[in-house]
XYZ file of N, CA and C in Angstrom:
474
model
N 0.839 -1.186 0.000
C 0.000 0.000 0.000
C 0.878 1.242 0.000
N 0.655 2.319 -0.841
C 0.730 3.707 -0.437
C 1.077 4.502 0.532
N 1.951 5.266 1.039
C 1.446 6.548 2.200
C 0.222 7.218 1.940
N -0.222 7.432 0.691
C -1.258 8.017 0.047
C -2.503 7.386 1.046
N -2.589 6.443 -0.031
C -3.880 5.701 0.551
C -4.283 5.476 2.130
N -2.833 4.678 2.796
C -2.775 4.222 3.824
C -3.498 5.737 5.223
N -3.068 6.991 4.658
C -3.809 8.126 5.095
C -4.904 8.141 5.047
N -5.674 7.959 3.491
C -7.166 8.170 3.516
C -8.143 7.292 4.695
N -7.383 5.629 4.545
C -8.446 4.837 5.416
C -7.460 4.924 6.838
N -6.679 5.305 7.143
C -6.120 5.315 8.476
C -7.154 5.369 9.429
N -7.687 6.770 9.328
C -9.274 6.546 10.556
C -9.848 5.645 10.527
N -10.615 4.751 9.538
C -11.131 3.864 10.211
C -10.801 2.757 10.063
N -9.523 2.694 9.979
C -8.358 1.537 10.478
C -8.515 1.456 11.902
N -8.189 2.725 12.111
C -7.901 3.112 13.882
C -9.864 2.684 14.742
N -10.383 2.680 13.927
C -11.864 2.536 14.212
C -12.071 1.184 14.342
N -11.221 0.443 13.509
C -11.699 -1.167 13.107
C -12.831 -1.766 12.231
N -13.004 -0.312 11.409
C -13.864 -0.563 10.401
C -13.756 -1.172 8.891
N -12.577 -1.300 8.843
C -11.522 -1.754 7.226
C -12.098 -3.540 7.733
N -12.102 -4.018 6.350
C -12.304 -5.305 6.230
C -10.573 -5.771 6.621
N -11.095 -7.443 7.399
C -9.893 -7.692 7.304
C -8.200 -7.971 6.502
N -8.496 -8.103 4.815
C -7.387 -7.698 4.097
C -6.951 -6.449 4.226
N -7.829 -5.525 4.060
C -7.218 -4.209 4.175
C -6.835 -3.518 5.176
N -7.113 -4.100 6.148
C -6.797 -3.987 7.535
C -5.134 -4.598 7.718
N -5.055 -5.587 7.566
C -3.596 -6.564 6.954
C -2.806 -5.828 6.310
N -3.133 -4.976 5.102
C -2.178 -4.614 4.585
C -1.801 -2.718 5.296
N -2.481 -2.209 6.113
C -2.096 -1.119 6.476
C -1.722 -1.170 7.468
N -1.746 -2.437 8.705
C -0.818 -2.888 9.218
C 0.673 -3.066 8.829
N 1.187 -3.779 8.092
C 1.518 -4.182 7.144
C 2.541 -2.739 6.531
N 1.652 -2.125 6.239
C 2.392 -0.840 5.736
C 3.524 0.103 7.098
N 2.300 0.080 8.060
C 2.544 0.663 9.159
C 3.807 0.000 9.978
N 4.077 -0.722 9.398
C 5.433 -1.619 10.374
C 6.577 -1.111 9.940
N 6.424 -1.175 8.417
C 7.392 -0.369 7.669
C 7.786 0.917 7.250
N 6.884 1.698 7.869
C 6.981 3.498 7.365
C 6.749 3.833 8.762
N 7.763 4.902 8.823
C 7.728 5.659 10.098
C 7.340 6.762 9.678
N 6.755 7.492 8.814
C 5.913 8.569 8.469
C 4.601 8.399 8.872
N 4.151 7.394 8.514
C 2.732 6.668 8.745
C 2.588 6.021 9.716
N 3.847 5.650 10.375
C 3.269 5.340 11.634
C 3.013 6.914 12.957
N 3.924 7.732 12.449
C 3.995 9.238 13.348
C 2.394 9.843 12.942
N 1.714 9.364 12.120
C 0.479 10.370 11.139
C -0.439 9.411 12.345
N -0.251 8.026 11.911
C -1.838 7.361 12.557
C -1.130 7.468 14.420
N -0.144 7.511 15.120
C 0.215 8.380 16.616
C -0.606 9.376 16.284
N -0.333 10.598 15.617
C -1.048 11.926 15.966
C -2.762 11.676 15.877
N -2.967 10.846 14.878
C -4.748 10.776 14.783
C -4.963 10.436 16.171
N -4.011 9.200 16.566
C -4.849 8.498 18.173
C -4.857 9.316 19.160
N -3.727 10.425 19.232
C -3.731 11.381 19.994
C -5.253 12.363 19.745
N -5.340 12.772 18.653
C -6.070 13.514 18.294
C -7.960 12.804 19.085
N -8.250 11.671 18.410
C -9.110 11.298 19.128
C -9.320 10.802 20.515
N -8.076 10.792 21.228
C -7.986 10.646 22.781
C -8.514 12.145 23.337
N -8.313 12.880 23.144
C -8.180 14.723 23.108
C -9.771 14.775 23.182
N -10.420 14.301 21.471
C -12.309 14.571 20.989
C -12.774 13.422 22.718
N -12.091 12.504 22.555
C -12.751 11.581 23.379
C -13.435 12.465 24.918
N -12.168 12.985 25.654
C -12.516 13.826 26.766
C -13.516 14.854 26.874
N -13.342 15.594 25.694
C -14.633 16.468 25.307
C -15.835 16.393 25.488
N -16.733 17.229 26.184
C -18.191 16.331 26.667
C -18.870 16.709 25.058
N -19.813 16.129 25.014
C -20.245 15.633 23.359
C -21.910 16.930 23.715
N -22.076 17.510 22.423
C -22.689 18.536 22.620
C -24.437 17.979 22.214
N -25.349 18.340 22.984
C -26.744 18.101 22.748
C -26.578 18.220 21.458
N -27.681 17.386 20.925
C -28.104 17.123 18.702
C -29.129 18.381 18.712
N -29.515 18.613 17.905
C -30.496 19.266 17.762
C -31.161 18.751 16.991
N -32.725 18.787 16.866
C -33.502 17.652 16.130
C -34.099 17.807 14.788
N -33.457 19.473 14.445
C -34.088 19.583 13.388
C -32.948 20.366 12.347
N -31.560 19.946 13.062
C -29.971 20.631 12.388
C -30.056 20.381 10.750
N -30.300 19.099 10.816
C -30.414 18.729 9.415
C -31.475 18.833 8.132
N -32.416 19.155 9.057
C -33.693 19.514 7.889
C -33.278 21.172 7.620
N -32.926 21.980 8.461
C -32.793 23.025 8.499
C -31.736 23.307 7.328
N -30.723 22.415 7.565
C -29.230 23.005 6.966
C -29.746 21.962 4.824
N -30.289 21.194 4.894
C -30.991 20.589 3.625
C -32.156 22.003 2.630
N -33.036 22.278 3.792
C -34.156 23.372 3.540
C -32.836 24.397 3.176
N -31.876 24.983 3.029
C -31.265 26.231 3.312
C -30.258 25.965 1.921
N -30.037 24.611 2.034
C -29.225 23.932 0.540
C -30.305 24.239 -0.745
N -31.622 23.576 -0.327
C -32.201 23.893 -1.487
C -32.818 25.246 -1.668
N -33.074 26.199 -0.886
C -32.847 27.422 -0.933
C -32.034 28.100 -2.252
N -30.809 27.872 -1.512
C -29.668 28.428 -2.696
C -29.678 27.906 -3.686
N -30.175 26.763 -4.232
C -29.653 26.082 -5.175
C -31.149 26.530 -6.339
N -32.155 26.525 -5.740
C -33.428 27.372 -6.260
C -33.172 28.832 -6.926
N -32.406 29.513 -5.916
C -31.865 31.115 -6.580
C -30.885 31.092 -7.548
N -30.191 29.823 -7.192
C -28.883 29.875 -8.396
C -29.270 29.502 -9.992
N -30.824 28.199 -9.392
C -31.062 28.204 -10.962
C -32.120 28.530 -11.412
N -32.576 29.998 -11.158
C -34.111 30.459 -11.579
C -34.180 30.866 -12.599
N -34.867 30.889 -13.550
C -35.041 31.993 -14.362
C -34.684 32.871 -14.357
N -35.864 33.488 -13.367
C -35.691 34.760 -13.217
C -34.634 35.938 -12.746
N -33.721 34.708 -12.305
C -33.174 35.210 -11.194
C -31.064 35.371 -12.444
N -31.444 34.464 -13.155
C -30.916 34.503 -14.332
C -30.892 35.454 -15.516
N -32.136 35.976 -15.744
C -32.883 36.980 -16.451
C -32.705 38.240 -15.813
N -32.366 38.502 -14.653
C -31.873 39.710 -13.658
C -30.613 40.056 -13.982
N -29.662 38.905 -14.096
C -28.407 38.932 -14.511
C -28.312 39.663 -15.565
N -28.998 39.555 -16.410
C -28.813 39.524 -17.657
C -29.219 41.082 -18.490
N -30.993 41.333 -17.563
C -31.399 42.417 -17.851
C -30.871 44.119 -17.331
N -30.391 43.785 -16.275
C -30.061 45.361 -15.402
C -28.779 45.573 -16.230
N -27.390 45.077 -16.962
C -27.328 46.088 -17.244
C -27.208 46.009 -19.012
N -27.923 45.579 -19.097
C -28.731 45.826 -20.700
C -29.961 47.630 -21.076
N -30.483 47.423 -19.370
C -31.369 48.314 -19.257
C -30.344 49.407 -19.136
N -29.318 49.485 -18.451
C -28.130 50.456 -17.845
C -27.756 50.742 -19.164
N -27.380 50.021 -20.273
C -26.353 50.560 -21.190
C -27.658 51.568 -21.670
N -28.930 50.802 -22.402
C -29.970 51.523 -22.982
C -30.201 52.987 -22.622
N -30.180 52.764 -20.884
C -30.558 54.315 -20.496
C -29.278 54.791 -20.538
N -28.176 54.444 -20.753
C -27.071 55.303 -21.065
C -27.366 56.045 -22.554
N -27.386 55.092 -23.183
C -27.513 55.336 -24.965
C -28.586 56.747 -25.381
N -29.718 56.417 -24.232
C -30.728 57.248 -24.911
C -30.430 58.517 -24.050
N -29.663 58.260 -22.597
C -29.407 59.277 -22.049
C -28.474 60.584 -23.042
N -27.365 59.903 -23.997
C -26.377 60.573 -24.737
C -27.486 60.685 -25.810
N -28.099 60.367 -26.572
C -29.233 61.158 -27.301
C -29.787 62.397 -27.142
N -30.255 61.751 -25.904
C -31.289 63.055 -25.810
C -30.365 64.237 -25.576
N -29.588 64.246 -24.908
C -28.414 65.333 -24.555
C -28.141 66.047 -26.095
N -27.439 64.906 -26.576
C -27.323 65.611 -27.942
C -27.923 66.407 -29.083
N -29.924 65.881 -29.355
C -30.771 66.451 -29.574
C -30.681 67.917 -28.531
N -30.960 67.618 -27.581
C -31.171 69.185 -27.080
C -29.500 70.093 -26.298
N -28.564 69.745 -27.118
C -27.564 70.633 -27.003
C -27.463 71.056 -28.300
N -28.001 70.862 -29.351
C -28.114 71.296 -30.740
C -28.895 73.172 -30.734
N -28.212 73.841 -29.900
C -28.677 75.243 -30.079
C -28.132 75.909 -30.942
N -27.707 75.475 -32.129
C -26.766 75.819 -33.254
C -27.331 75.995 -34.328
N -27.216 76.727 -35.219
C -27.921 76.164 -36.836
C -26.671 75.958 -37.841
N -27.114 75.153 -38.605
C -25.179 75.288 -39.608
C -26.384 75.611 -41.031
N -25.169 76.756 -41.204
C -25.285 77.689 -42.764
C -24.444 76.729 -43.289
N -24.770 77.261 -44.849
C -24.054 76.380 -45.813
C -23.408 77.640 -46.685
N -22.368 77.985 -47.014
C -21.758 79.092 -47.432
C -21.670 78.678 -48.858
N -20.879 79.543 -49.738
C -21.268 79.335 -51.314
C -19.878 77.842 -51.706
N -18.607 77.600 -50.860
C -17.629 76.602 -51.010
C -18.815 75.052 -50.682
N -19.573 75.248 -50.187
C -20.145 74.335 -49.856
C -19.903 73.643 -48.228
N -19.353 74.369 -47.591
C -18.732 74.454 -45.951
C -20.092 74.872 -45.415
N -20.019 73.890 -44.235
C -21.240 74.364 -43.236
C -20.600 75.204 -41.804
N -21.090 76.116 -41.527
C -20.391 77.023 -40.377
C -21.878 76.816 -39.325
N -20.981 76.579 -38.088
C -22.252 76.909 -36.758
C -22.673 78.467 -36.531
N -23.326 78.533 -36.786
C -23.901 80.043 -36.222
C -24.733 79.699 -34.631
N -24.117 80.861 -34.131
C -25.301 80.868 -32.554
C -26.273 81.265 -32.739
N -27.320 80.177 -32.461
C -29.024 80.623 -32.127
C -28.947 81.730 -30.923
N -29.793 82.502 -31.253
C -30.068 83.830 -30.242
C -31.264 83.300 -29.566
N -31.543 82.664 -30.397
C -32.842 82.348 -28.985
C -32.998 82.100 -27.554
N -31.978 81.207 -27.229
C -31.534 81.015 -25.843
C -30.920 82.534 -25.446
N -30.361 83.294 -26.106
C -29.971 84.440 -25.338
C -31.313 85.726 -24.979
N -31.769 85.954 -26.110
C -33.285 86.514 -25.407
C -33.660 86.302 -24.291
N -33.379 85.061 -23.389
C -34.094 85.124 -22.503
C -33.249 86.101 -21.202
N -32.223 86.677 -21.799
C -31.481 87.773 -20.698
C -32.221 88.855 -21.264
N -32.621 89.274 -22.329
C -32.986 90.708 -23.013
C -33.314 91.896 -21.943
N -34.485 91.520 -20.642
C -34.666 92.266 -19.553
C -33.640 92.842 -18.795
N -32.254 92.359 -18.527
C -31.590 92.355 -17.819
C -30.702 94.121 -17.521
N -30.394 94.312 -16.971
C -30.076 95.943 -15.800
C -28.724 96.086 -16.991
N -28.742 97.102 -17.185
C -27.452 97.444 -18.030
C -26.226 97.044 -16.599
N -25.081 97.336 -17.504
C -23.717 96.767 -16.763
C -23.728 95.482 -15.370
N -24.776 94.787 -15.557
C -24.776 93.559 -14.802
C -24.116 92.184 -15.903
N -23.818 91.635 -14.772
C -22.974 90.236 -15.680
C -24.216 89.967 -16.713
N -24.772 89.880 -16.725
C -25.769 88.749 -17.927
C -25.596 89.898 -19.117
N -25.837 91.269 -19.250
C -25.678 92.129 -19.594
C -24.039 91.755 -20.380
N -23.333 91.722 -19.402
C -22.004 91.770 -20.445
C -21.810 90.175 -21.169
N -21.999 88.985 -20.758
C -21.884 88.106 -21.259
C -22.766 87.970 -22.394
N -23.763 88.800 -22.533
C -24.825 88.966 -23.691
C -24.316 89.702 -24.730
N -23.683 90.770 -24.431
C -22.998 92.192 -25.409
C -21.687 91.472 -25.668
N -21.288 90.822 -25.146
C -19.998 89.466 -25.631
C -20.584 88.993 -26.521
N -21.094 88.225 -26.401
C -21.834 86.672 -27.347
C -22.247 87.088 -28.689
N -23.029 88.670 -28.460
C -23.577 88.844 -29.831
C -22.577 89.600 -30.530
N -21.946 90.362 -30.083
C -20.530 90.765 -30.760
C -19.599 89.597 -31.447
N -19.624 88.284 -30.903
C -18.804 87.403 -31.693
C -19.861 86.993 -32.586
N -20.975 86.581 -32.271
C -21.977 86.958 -33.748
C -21.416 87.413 -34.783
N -21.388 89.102 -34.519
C -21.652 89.476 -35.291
C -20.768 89.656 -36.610
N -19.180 89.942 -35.457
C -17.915 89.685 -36.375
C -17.735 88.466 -36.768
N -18.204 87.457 -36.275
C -17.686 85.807 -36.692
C -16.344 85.422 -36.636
N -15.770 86.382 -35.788
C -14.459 85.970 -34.922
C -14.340 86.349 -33.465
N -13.680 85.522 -32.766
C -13.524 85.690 -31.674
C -12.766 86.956 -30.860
């Protein structure tokens, strides 16, 4: 046998649960390896140690509980819907991104483009949005940022 193996069934070697060949041969093993014999020492130690330990009340319903809680998760992991969530939020996210940069773009269009005689289109500023200062107090800011704006109008340089 193995060190390999001779590890896996060691416990219930030490239990007396191995049929008797296999019991024979990890004996057997154990005579001859002092690795494996120091591994199945520490297990016996180890269960001398659990042995002293007072053993804790069962609870009668640990296992329906911890089964109910398995199939729980395993219900959410393979739902539909719950699949279809994955899938939809950010499909919906990019969309309302997409139409978000649309609409922006439709209504930042306060521009008109002329078409000059080369066949070049130039932005001209819509005044419309500026009308809505027209009321405004001589020498107040809106006032000068207005007498700005339409002055580059008008020269078509800055």
């Amino acid at each position: 046998m193995k060190c390999k193996k001779v590890k896996r069934v060691l416990s219930p070697y030490l239990d007396c649960a191995l049929s008797p060949e296999e019991s024979n041969a990890v004996k057997r093993h154990l005579e001859s390896c002092s690795a494996c014999q120091e591994y199945a020492s520490e297990l016996e130690a180890m269960w001398k140690v659990l042995d002293v330990l007072p053993s804790m009340p069962e609870n009668p319903y640990f296992v329906q509980r911890v089964l109910s809680r398995i199939e729980e998760k395993e219900s959410e992991q393979f739902s539909f819907v719950h699949r279809l969530e994955h899938f939809l939020v950010p499909v919906a996210t990019g969309f309302a991104l997409l139409l978000g940069i649309w609409i922006g773009y439709l209504a930042g269009g306060n521009g008109e483009r002329l078409g000059n005689e080369n066949g070049n289109s130039t932005l001209v500023a819509s005044t419309e949005y500026l009308e809505t200062f027209s009321p405004l107090p001589s020498a107040s800011l809106g006032e000068v940022y207005l007498s700005l704006n339409t002055e580059l109008g008008e020269e078509g340089t800055p």
